[in-house]
CSV table of C-alpha atoms in Angstrom, one decimal:
chain,number,residue,atom,x,y,z
A,1,MET,CA,20.8,-5.7,-26.5
A,2,THR,CA,19.8,-4.3,-23.2
A,3,SER,CA,17.8,-5.9,-20.9
A,4,GLY,CA,14.4,-5.0,-20.3
A,5,VAL,CA,14.0,-3.4,-17.0
A,6,LEU,CA,11.0,-4.6,-14.2
A,7,HIS,CA,9.1,-1.7,-12.7
A,8,LEU,CA,7.2,-1.9,-9.4
A,9,ILE,CA,4.1,-0.4,-10.0
A,10,PRO,CA,2.1,0.3,-6.9
A,11,VAL,CA,-1.9,0.5,-7.7
A,12,PRO,CA,-4.7,2.5,-5.5
A,13,LEU,CA,-6.4,1.0,-2.4
A,14,GLY,CA,-9.3,1.4,-3.6
A,15,ASP,CA,-12.1,2.6,-6.9
A,16,ILE,CA,-10.5,6.1,-6.7
A,17,PRO,CA,-8.9,7.9,-9.7
A,18,PRO,CA,-5.3,6.8,-9.9
A,19,ASP,CA,-4.5,9.5,-11.8
A,20,GLY,CA,-4.7,11.7,-8.7
A,21,ALA,CA,-3.6,8.3,-5.6
A,22,LEU,CA,-0.1,7.8,-7.8
A,23,PRO,CA,2.5,10.2,-8.4
A,24,LEU,CA,3.0,11.5,-11.7
A,25,ALA,CA,6.3,9.6,-11.8
A,26,THR,CA,4.7,5.7,-11.5
A,27,LEU,CA,2.3,7.1,-14.0
A,28,THR,CA,4.7,8.0,-16.2
A,29,ALA,CA,6.4,5.1,-15.7
A,30,LEU,CA,3.4,2.5,-15.9
A,31,ARG,CA,2.6,4.3,-19.2
A,32,ALA,CA,5.4,3.8,-20.7
A,33,LEU,CA,5.0,0.0,-20.7
A,34,ASN,CA,3.2,-2.5,-22.9
A,35,TYR,CA,4.0,-5.7,-20.5
A,36,PHE,CA,2.3,-6.8,-17.7
A,37,ILE,CA,2.9,-9.0,-14.7
A,38,VAL,CA,-0.5,-9.0,-12.4
A,39,GLU,CA,-1.9,-11.4,-10.1
A,40,ASP,CA,-5.8,-10.8,-11.9
A,41,GLU,CA,-5.8,-9.8,-15.2
A,42,ARG,CA,-9.1,-8.5,-15.0
A,43,SER,CA,-9.0,-5.9,-12.6
A,44,ALA,CA,-5.3,-5.1,-13.7
A,45,ARG,CA,-7.1,-4.1,-17.3
A,46,ARG,CA,-9.4,-1.8,-15.4
A,47,PHE,CA,-6.7,-0.4,-13.1
A,48,LEU,CA,-4.5,0.4,-16.5
A,49,ALA,CA,-8.0,1.7,-18.6
A,50,ALA,CA,-8.3,3.9,-14.9
A,51,ALA,CA,-4.5,5.4,-15.5
A,52,ALA,CA,-5.2,6.2,-19.1
A,53,HIS,CA,-2.7,4.1,-20.8
A,54,PRO,CA,-1.7,5.2,-23.9
A,55,CYS,CA,-2.4,2.1,-25.7
A,56,ALA,CA,-5.8,0.5,-26.8
A,57,ILE,CA,-5.9,-2.0,-23.4
A,58,ARG,CA,-6.4,-5.4,-25.2
A,59,SER,CA,-3.3,-4.6,-27.1
A,60,LEU,CA,-1.0,-5.2,-23.9
A,61,ARG,CA,0.5,-8.1,-23.2
A,62,ILE,CA,-0.9,-9.0,-19.8
A,63,GLU,CA,0.8,-12.5,-17.7
A,64,ARG,CA,-1.2,-13.9,-14.5
A,65,PHE,CA,1.3,-14.4,-11.5
A,66,ASP,CA,-0.9,-15.0,-8.4
A,67,LYS,CA,-0.5,-16.9,-4.6
A,68,ASP,CA,-0.4,-20.2,-7.1
A,69,SER,CA,2.3,-19.3,-9.1
A,70,ASP,CA,5.7,-20.6,-8.1
A,71,ALA,CA,9.7,-19.7,-9.2
A,72,SER,CA,9.6,-21.7,-12.6
A,73,ARG,CA,6.7,-19.5,-13.6
A,74,ALA,CA,8.2,-16.4,-12.2
A,75,ARG,CA,11.2,-16.9,-15.2
A,76,GLN,CA,8.9,-18.0,-17.6
A,77,VAL,CA,6.6,-14.6,-17.2
A,78,LEU,CA,10.4,-12.7,-16.7
A,79,GLN,CA,11.5,-14.5,-20.4
A,80,PRO,CA,10.3,-11.1,-22.5
A,81,LEU,CA,12.5,-9.5,-20.2
A,82,ASN,CA,15.3,-11.0,-21.8
A,83,GLN,CA,14.4,-10.0,-25.3
A,84,GLY,CA,14.6,-5.6,-24.0
A,85,ILE,CA,10.8,-6.5,-23.3
A,86,SER,CA,10.4,-3.9,-20.0
A,87,ALA,CA,7.1,-5.2,-17.5
A,88,GLY,CA,5.4,-3.7,-15.3
A,89,LEU,CA,4.7,-6.0,-12.3
A,90,LEU,CA,1.3,-4.9,-10.3
A,91,SER,CA,-0.7,-5.4,-7.6
A,92,GLU,CA,-4.5,-6.1,-6.4
A,93,ALA,CA,-3.8,-3.0,-4.2
A,94,GLY,CA,-1.1,-1.1,-3.0
A,95,CYS,CA,2.6,-1.9,-3.5
A,96,PRO,CA,3.5,-5.0,-5.4
A,97,ALA,CA,5.8,-7.5,-3.5
A,98,VAL,CA,4.3,-6.0,0.2
A,99,ALA,CA,2.0,-8.4,1.4
A,100,ASP,CA,1.0,-10.0,-2.0
A,101,PRO,CA,2.9,-13.0,-4.2
A,102,GLY,CA,4.8,-10.7,-6.0
A,103,ALA,CA,8.3,-11.0,-4.2
A,104,LEU,CA,8.9,-14.3,-6.0
A,105,VAL,CA,9.0,-12.4,-9.4
A,106,VAL,CA,10.7,-9.7,-8.3
A,107,ALA,CA,13.9,-12.2,-7.0
A,108,ALA,CA,13.7,-14.4,-9.7
A,109,ALA,CA,14.5,-11.1,-12.0
A,110,HIS,CA,18.0,-10.0,-9.5
A,111,SER,CA,18.8,-14.0,-9.9
A,112,ALA,CA,18.8,-13.8,-13.8
A,113,GLY,CA,20.6,-9.9,-13.2
A,114,LEU,CA,17.7,-7.7,-14.3
A,115,GLN,CA,17.0,-4.4,-13.5
A,116,VAL,CA,14.6,-3.8,-10.6
A,117,VAL,CA,12.8,-0.2,-10.1
A,118,PRO,CA,10.9,0.0,-7.7
A,119,HIS,CA,8.4,3.3,-7.8
A,120,VAL,CA,6.3,5.0,-5.5
A,121,GLY,CA,2.8,4.2,-4.1
A,122,PRO,CA,0.0,3.8,-1.1
A,123,ALA,CA,1.6,1.0,1.5
A,124,SER,CA,-1.8,0.6,3.5
A,125,MET,CA,0.2,-0.5,6.8
A,126,ILE,CA,2.4,2.3,6.5
A,127,LEU,CA,-0.2,5.0,6.2
A,128,ALA,CA,-2.2,3.1,9.4
A,129,LEU,CA,1.5,3.2,11.3
A,130,MET,CA,1.6,6.9,10.1
A,131,ALA,CA,-1.8,7.5,11.5
A,132,SER,CA,-1.2,5.6,14.3
A,133,GLY,CA,0.9,7.9,16.2
A,134,PHE,CA,2.7,5.0,17.4
A,135,ASN,CA,6.1,4.1,17.5
A,136,GLY,CA,7.4,4.6,13.9
A,137,GLN,CA,11.4,3.9,14.6
A,138,GLN,CA,11.1,0.5,15.0
A,139,PHE,CA,7.5,-1.5,13.9
A,140,MET,CA,7.3,-5.4,12.5
A,141,PHE,CA,4.2,-6.4,10.2
A,142,HIS,CA,2.7,-10.0,10.3
A,143,GLY,CA,-0.1,-10.3,7.6
A,144,TYR,CA,-2.3,-12.2,8.6
A,145,LEU,CA,-2.6,-13.5,12.3
A,146,PRO,CA,-3.6,-17.3,12.4
A,147,PRO,CA,-7.5,-18.1,11.9
A,148,GLY,CA,-8.6,-20.1,14.6
A,149,ARG,CA,-9.6,-18.3,18.0
A,150,ASP,CA,-7.2,-19.6,20.4
A,151,GLN,CA,-4.3,-19.3,18.6
A,152,CYS,CA,-5.1,-15.9,17.2
A,153,ARG,CA,-6.0,-14.9,20.8
A,154,ALA,CA,-2.7,-16.2,21.9
A,155,ALA,CA,-0.9,-14.7,18.3
A,156,ILE,CA,-2.1,-11.1,20.0
A,157,ALA,CA,-1.5,-11.6,23.7
A,158,GLY,CA,2.3,-12.7,21.8
A,159,LEU,CA,3.0,-9.6,19.7
A,160,GLU,CA,1.5,-6.8,22.7
A,161,GLN,CA,4.3,-9.0,24.9
A,162,GLU,CA,6.5,-8.7,22.1
A,163,SER,CA,5.7,-4.5,21.8
A,164,ARG,CA,6.1,-4.0,25.3
A,165,SER,CA,9.3,-6.0,25.4
A,166,ARG,CA,11.0,-4.7,22.1
A,167,ASN,CA,9.0,-1.2,22.0
A,168,THR,CA,8.3,-2.2,18.7
A,169,THR,CA,5.1,-1.3,16.5
A,170,GLN,CA,2.6,-4.2,16.1
A,171,ILE,CA,0.7,-4.3,12.4
A,172,PHE,CA,-1.4,-6.8,10.9
A,173,ILE,CA,-4.3,-7.2,9.0
A,174,GLU,CA,-7.5,-9.3,8.3
A,175,THR,CA,-10.2,-10.4,6.2
A,176,ARG,CA,-12.9,-8.0,5.3
A,177,HIS,CA,-15.7,-10.3,6.9
A,178,ARG,CA,-13.6,-11.1,9.9
A,179,SER,CA,-12.3,-7.5,10.7
A,180,ASP,CA,-15.0,-7.1,13.8
A,181,ALA,CA,-14.3,-10.3,15.4
A,182,LEU,CA,-10.6,-10.0,15.3
A,183,LEU,CA,-11.1,-6.7,16.9
A,184,ALA,CA,-13.6,-7.9,19.8
A,185,LEU,CA,-10.9,-10.3,20.3
A,186,ILE,CA,-8.4,-7.6,20.6
A,187,LEU,CA,-10.2,-5.3,23.3
A,188,GLU,CA,-10.8,-9.5,24.8
A,189,THR,CA,-7.0,-10.0,25.3
A,190,CYS,CA,-5.2,-6.6,25.1
A,191,GLU,CA,-4.2,-5.0,28.6
A,192,PRO,CA,-6.6,-1.7,28.8
A,193,VAL,CA,-3.1,0.8,29.0
A,194,THR,CA,-2.2,-0.9,25.7
A,195,ARG,CA,-2.9,1.3,22.9
A,196,LEU,CA,-4.8,0.4,19.3
A,197,CYS,CA,-5.3,2.0,16.1
A,198,VAL,CA,-7.9,0.7,13.2
A,199,ALA,CA,-7.4,2.4,10.1
A,200,CYS,CA,-10.5,1.4,7.5
A,201,ASP,CA,-11.3,2.9,4.4
A,202,LEU,CA,-7.4,3.9,3.6
A,203,THR,CA,-6.9,7.1,1.1
A,204,LEU,CA,-10.4,6.2,-0.2
A,205,PRO,CA,-13.4,9.2,0.6
A,206,THR,CA,-14.9,7.1,3.8
A,207,GLN,CA,-11.4,6.9,5.3
A,208,SER,CA,-11.5,6.6,8.8
A,209,VAL,CA,-8.7,6.1,11.9
A,210,ARG,CA,-9.2,5.7,16.0
A,211,SER,CA,-5.9,5.5,17.7
A,212,ARG,CA,-6.2,4.8,21.4
A,213,HIS,CA,-6.1,3.3,24.6
A,214,VAL,CA,-7.7,-0.3,24.7
A,215,ARG,CA,-9.8,0.6,27.8
A,216,ASP,CA,-11.0,4.0,25.9
A,217,TRP,CA,-11.7,0.9,22.6
A,218,ARG,CA,-14.1,-0.9,25.6
A,219,ARG,CA,-15.9,1.7,26.8
A,220,SER,CA,-16.6,2.6,23.0
A,221,PRO,CA,-15.6,0.8,20.6
A,222,GLY,CA,-17.7,2.7,17.9
A,223,ALA,CA,-19.8,1.3,14.9
A,224,PRO,CA,-19.1,-1.8,13.0
A,225,LEU,CA,-16.3,-1.8,11.1
A,226,GLY,CA,-17.9,-4.0,8.4
A,227,ARG,CA,-16.7,-5.2,4.7
A,228,ARG,CA,-14.1,-1.8,5.0
A,229,PRO,CA,-10.7,-2.7,4.5
A,230,SER,CA,-9.1,-2.3,7.5
A,231,VAL,CA,-5.2,-2.1,9.2
A,232,PHE,CA,-4.9,-3.1,12.9
A,233,VAL,CA,-2.2,-1.7,14.8
A,234,LEU,CA,-1.3,-2.4,18.2
A,235,TYR,CA,1.5,-0.3,20.8
A,236,ALA,CA,2.3,-1.7,24.2
A,237,ARG,CA,4.9,0.6,26.3
B,1,MET,CA,-16.9,25.3,15.5
B,2,THR,CA,-15.0,22.2,13.9
B,3,SER,CA,-11.6,21.5,14.9
B,4,GLY,CA,-8.4,21.2,12.4
B,5,VAL,CA,-7.2,18.0,10.9
B,6,LEU,CA,-3.8,17.2,11.2
B,7,HIS,CA,-2.9,15.6,7.2
B,8,LEU,CA,0.1,14.2,7.4
B,9,ILE,CA,2.4,14.7,4.1
B,10,PRO,CA,5.3,12.9,3.3
B,11,VAL,CA,8.1,14.9,1.4
B,12,PRO,CA,10.5,13.5,-1.3
B,13,LEU,CA,13.3,11.6,-0.5
B,14,GLY,CA,16.0,13.9,-2.3
B,15,ASP,CA,16.0,16.7,-4.5
B,16,ILE,CA,13.4,16.2,-7.3
B,17,PRO,CA,10.6,18.1,-8.4
B,18,PRO,CA,7.7,17.2,-5.7
B,19,ASP,CA,5.2,17.4,-8.2
B,20,GLY,CA,6.4,14.1,-9.7
B,21,ALA,CA,6.8,12.6,-6.5
B,22,LEU,CA,3.4,12.8,-4.3
B,23,PRO,CA,0.5,12.1,-5.6
B,24,LEU,CA,-1.9,14.9,-7.0
B,25,ALA,CA,-4.4,13.7,-3.9
B,26,THR,CA,-1.1,14.5,-1.3
B,27,LEU,CA,-0.6,18.1,-2.9
B,28,THR,CA,-3.5,19.2,-3.3
B,29,ALA,CA,-3.8,19.0,0.1
B,30,LEU,CA,-0.4,20.4,0.7
B,31,ARG,CA,-1.6,23.5,-1.4
B,32,ALA,CA,-5.2,23.4,0.8
B,33,LEU,CA,-3.0,24.3,3.7
B,34,ASN,CA,-1.3,27.1,5.5
B,35,TYR,CA,0.2,25.6,8.9
B,36,PHE,CA,2.7,23.6,8.6
B,37,ILE,CA,4.6,21.5,11.4
B,38,VAL,CA,7.8,20.8,10.3
B,39,GLU,CA,11.6,19.4,11.7
B,40,ASP,CA,13.7,22.0,10.1
B,41,GLU,CA,11.9,25.6,9.0
B,42,ARG,CA,14.4,25.9,6.2
B,43,SER,CA,14.0,22.5,4.0
B,44,ALA,CA,10.2,22.7,4.5
B,45,ARG,CA,10.2,26.1,3.0
B,46,ARG,CA,12.3,25.0,-0.2
B,47,PHE,CA,9.7,22.2,-0.4
B,48,LEU,CA,6.9,24.1,0.1
B,49,ALA,CA,8.3,26.5,-2.7
B,50,ALA,CA,9.0,23.5,-4.7
B,51,ALA,CA,5.4,21.9,-4.3
B,52,ALA,CA,3.7,25.6,-5.8
B,53,HIS,CA,2.2,26.0,-2.9
B,54,PRO,CA,0.0,28.9,-4.0
B,55,CYS,CA,0.3,31.5,-1.3
B,56,ALA,CA,3.9,33.1,-0.3
B,57,ILE,CA,6.3,31.3,1.7
B,58,ARG,CA,7.2,33.6,4.0
B,59,SER,CA,3.0,34.5,4.6
B,60,LEU,CA,2.5,30.8,5.6
B,61,ARG,CA,3.0,29.7,9.4
B,62,ILE,CA,5.7,27.0,9.9
B,63,GLU,CA,6.5,25.5,13.9
B,64,ARG,CA,8.8,23.4,14.6
B,65,PHE,CA,9.1,20.0,15.9
B,66,ASP,CA,11.8,18.0,15.8
B,67,LYS,CA,13.9,15.6,17.7
B,68,ASP,CA,13.9,17.2,21.1
B,69,SER,CA,10.5,18.3,21.2
B,70,ASP,CA,8.8,16.5,23.3
B,71,ALA,CA,4.9,15.7,24.0
B,72,SER,CA,4.2,19.1,25.7
B,73,ARG,CA,5.5,21.1,22.6
B,74,ALA,CA,3.7,18.6,20.7
B,75,ARG,CA,-0.1,19.5,22.5
B,76,GLN,CA,1.7,23.8,21.6
B,77,VAL,CA,2.3,23.6,18.2
B,78,LEU,CA,-1.8,21.6,17.5
B,79,GLN,CA,-3.4,24.5,19.5
B,80,PRO,CA,-4.6,26.2,16.5
B,81,LEU,CA,-6.3,23.5,15.5
B,82,ASN,CA,-8.8,23.8,17.9
B,83,GLN,CA,-9.7,27.2,16.3
B,84,GLY,CA,-10.0,25.3,13.2
B,85,ILE,CA,-7.1,26.1,11.5
B,86,SER,CA,-6.0,22.2,10.1
B,87,ALA,CA,-2.0,21.6,10.1
B,88,GLY,CA,0.1,19.5,7.7
B,89,LEU,CA,2.9,17.2,9.8
B,90,LEU,CA,6.1,17.1,7.1
B,91,SER,CA,9.1,15.4,7.3
B,92,GLU,CA,12.4,16.2,6.4
B,93,ALA,CA,12.1,13.1,4.1
B,94,GLY,CA,9.3,10.1,3.4
B,95,CYS,CA,6.7,10.0,5.7
B,96,PRO,CA,6.1,11.9,8.7
B,97,ALA,CA,5.8,10.4,12.3
B,98,VAL,CA,7.5,6.8,10.3
B,99,ALA,CA,11.6,6.9,11.6
B,100,ASP,CA,11.2,10.8,12.2
B,101,PRO,CA,10.6,12.8,15.5
B,102,GLY,CA,6.8,13.3,14.1
B,103,ALA,CA,4.6,10.1,15.7
B,104,LEU,CA,4.6,12.5,19.5
B,105,VAL,CA,2.1,15.1,17.6
B,106,VAL,CA,0.1,12.3,15.9
B,107,ALA,CA,-0.2,11.1,19.3
B,108,ALA,CA,-1.0,14.1,20.5
B,109,ALA,CA,-3.8,14.4,18.5
B,110,HIS,CA,-5.7,11.4,18.8
B,111,SER,CA,-5.7,12.6,22.8
B,112,ALA,CA,-7.2,15.8,21.4
B,113,GLY,CA,-9.8,13.8,19.6
B,114,LEU,CA,-8.2,16.1,16.4
B,115,GLN,CA,-8.9,13.8,12.6
B,116,VAL,CA,-6.1,12.6,11.4
B,117,VAL,CA,-5.6,12.5,7.8
B,118,PRO,CA,-2.6,10.3,6.4
B,119,HIS,CA,-1.4,11.0,2.9
B,120,VAL,CA,0.8,8.7,0.1
B,121,GLY,CA,3.9,9.4,-0.8
B,122,PRO,CA,7.6,7.9,-0.8
B,123,ALA,CA,8.5,5.4,2.1
B,124,SER,CA,12.5,4.5,1.8
B,125,MET,CA,11.7,0.9,3.5
B,126,ILE,CA,8.9,0.1,1.8
B,127,LEU,CA,10.8,0.7,-1.6
B,128,ALA,CA,13.8,-1.2,-1.0
B,129,LEU,CA,10.8,-4.0,1.0
B,130,MET,CA,9.3,-4.0,-2.1
B,131,ALA,CA,12.4,-4.2,-5.0
B,132,SER,CA,14.6,-6.6,-2.6
B,133,GLY,CA,12.3,-9.9,-3.6
B,134,PHE,CA,12.5,-10.9,0.2
B,135,ASN,CA,9.4,-12.2,1.6
B,136,GLY,CA,7.1,-9.1,1.7
B,137,GLN,CA,4.4,-11.0,3.9
B,138,GLN,CA,6.3,-10.7,7.3
B,139,PHE,CA,8.6,-7.6,7.7
B,140,MET,CA,10.8,-5.6,10.4
B,141,PHE,CA,12.3,-2.7,10.9
B,142,HIS,CA,14.9,-1.3,13.1
B,143,GLY,CA,15.9,2.1,12.2
B,144,TYR,CA,19.2,2.4,12.9
B,145,LEU,CA,20.9,-0.6,14.5
B,146,PRO,CA,23.7,0.4,17.7
B,147,PRO,CA,27.0,2.5,16.8
B,148,GLY,CA,29.7,0.2,18.5
B,149,ARG,CA,31.4,-2.3,16.3
B,150,ASP,CA,30.5,-5.0,18.5
B,151,GLN,CA,26.9,-4.4,19.9
B,152,CYS,CA,26.1,-3.6,15.9
B,153,ARG,CA,27.8,-7.0,14.6
B,154,ALA,CA,25.9,-8.8,17.5
B,155,ALA,CA,22.6,-7.2,16.4
B,156,ILE,CA,23.1,-8.0,12.8
B,157,ALA,CA,23.9,-11.7,14.1
B,158,GLY,CA,20.6,-11.9,15.9
B,159,LEU,CA,18.4,-10.1,12.9
B,160,GLU,CA,19.4,-12.8,10.7
B,161,GLN,CA,18.4,-15.7,13.9
B,162,GLU,CA,15.5,-14.3,13.7
B,163,SER,CA,14.7,-13.5,10.0
B,164,ARG,CA,15.9,-17.3,9.8
B,165,SER,CA,13.4,-19.0,12.6
B,166,ARG,CA,10.5,-16.3,12.1
B,167,ASN,CA,10.5,-16.4,7.8
B,168,THR,CA,10.6,-12.1,8.2
B,169,THR,CA,12.4,-9.8,6.6
B,170,GLN,CA,14.5,-7.5,8.9
B,171,ILE,CA,15.1,-3.8,7.6
B,172,PHE,CA,17.3,-1.4,9.0
B,173,ILE,CA,19.7,1.8,7.7
B,174,GLU,CA,22.2,3.4,8.3
B,175,THR,CA,23.9,7.0,8.7
B,176,ARG,CA,25.6,8.4,5.6
B,177,HIS,CA,28.8,8.4,6.0
B,178,ARG,CA,28.7,4.8,7.9
B,179,SER,CA,26.9,2.9,5.1
B,180,ASP,CA,30.3,0.8,3.8
B,181,ALA,CA,31.3,0.3,7.4
B,182,LEU,CA,28.0,-1.2,7.6
B,183,LEU,CA,28.0,-3.3,4.7
B,184,ALA,CA,31.4,-4.7,5.1
B,185,LEU,CA,30.5,-5.7,8.7
B,186,ILE,CA,27.2,-7.4,7.6
B,187,LEU,CA,29.4,-9.3,5.2
B,188,GLU,CA,31.8,-10.5,7.4
B,189,THR,CA,28.9,-11.8,10.1
B,190,CYS,CA,26.1,-13.1,8.0
B,191,GLU,CA,26.6,-16.5,6.1
B,192,PRO,CA,26.8,-17.3,2.8
B,193,VAL,CA,23.5,-18.1,2.3
B,194,THR,CA,21.8,-15.2,3.9
B,195,ARG,CA,20.3,-12.9,1.1
B,196,LEU,CA,21.3,-9.0,1.3
B,197,CYS,CA,19.7,-6.3,-0.7
B,198,VAL,CA,21.2,-2.8,-0.6
B,199,ALA,CA,18.6,-0.1,-1.8
B,200,CYS,CA,20.6,3.3,-2.7
B,201,ASP,CA,19.0,6.8,-3.5
B,202,LEU,CA,15.7,5.7,-3.6
B,203,THR,CA,13.5,7.9,-6.2
B,204,LEU,CA,16.2,10.0,-7.5
B,205,PRO,CA,17.6,9.8,-11.0
B,206,THR,CA,20.9,7.7,-9.2
B,207,GLN,CA,18.7,5.2,-7.8
B,208,SER,CA,20.5,1.4,-7.3
B,209,VAL,CA,19.2,-1.9,-6.2
B,210,ARG,CA,21.3,-4.9,-5.8
B,211,SER,CA,20.0,-8.4,-3.9
B,212,ARG,CA,21.9,-11.2,-3.9
B,213,HIS,CA,23.5,-13.8,-1.0
B,214,VAL,CA,25.8,-12.7,0.8
B,215,ARG,CA,28.4,-15.0,-0.5
B,216,ASP,CA,28.1,-13.1,-3.8
B,217,TRP,CA,28.0,-9.8,-2.1
B,218,ARG,CA,31.7,-11.4,-0.9
B,219,ARG,CA,32.9,-12.1,-4.6
B,220,SER,CA,32.2,-8.8,-6.0
B,221,PRO,CA,31.2,-6.2,-3.5
B,222,GLY,CA,31.1,-3.3,-6.4
B,223,ALA,CA,31.3,0.1,-6.1
B,224,PRO,CA,31.6,2.2,-2.0
B,225,LEU,CA,28.2,3.0,-1.4
B,226,GLY,CA,29.5,6.3,-0.2
B,227,ARG,CA,27.3,9.0,1.2
B,228,ARG,CA,24.6,8.1,-0.4
B,229,PRO,CA,21.4,7.4,1.4
B,230,SER,CA,21.1,3.2,2.1
B,231,VAL,CA,18.2,1.3,2.9
B,232,PHE,CA,19.4,-2.8,3.9
B,233,VAL,CA,17.2,-5.4,4.1
B,234,LEU,CA,18.3,-9.2,5.0
B,235,TYR,CA,16.7,-12.1,4.7
B,236,ALA,CA,18.3,-15.1,5.9
B,237,ARG,CA,16.0,-18.9,5.0
């Protein structure tokens, strides 16, 4: 018997129709699957319905794999693939296994000799990098910076220094309610000539991208980011 | 008069139908534009025809911006946007302004106060990262490693060491005809427990992804990569 395939299926970055936000090849792959490994069952069902999955959503097999799941759980959720059933690994938003817990499932799939197929969809850090106009030949993604004010400030200064010395663009994210505090800390910490791009609500109708020197951000910081999902891109050169 | 908008339009990673590989939102944006800034006019025309652009392709305005173009040329190709004409920035493959010359055009657009809108499409380094199963919370993209054998070997050893000490996934690419030489050098240089993923022909019917420890690569290196476009992902932890 042929083993099942693990399909890595991206999810839109917000509440927009999946058939506009994902390529047809991704939608076709996901509509052919009856088994999904997801971070959150409820939002996964909502997404599958919005993506016009041809089966009754309640008839689909859905297993949870979230930030508290471990390698043993990863092997467990991959069991059906040994019986020839293919699975879709879904993220909550964006690409599975990038800045989300799914990488453990992908690693377990490789260990088990299963075929892994990544599909095209939105990746917020790449959209922000494209939109920044900064160096796209070398870049680093850091996920979240440390939470404490002093530690975060030290991290920002370190990334700025590294950007300058290695000519590399630095990308990081923040939980929604702390985006304005992080922006203020960056403007306090960085050199006036360092460049900062803040990309909000990427791919949504409310999308905005501002990319300028820190000195210009200080002069006119603009409207607060509020609770809009934001990606920060820093470049010192 | 309202200024034109700079749309960043990704292009499929190979010779596959654009309407399967790009989301409808990206296709809709590109079909509404009559002005394109491109790396190579001939392949851009071929792509626009394949993407079912509604106008006669020869009637579209197309300006070249390639690796030899500078910031002054970037300002020049953005001139029509001051007259209210929107433009699409195209890459040869994948996302414009990521590992391609387009970032200078995006930077010039921000300097001129123009709106920049990134669109969703394939990014080979993100597809490879997803498919690797390695750490997707922190990663670095390095573009091409240095060409000389000794320098390249030193770079590989440095990336491996950095991956271990910073718990970060390292991504890099190689020109097609040197992929097998790079693979051999990685297998020679890295520790047996370091993990290596090689993703070839991403999104194409011939796509393949192999992700395993260096010791397993050494035992069974598999078929040569040949001239297939390949992304290398390294993780030492």
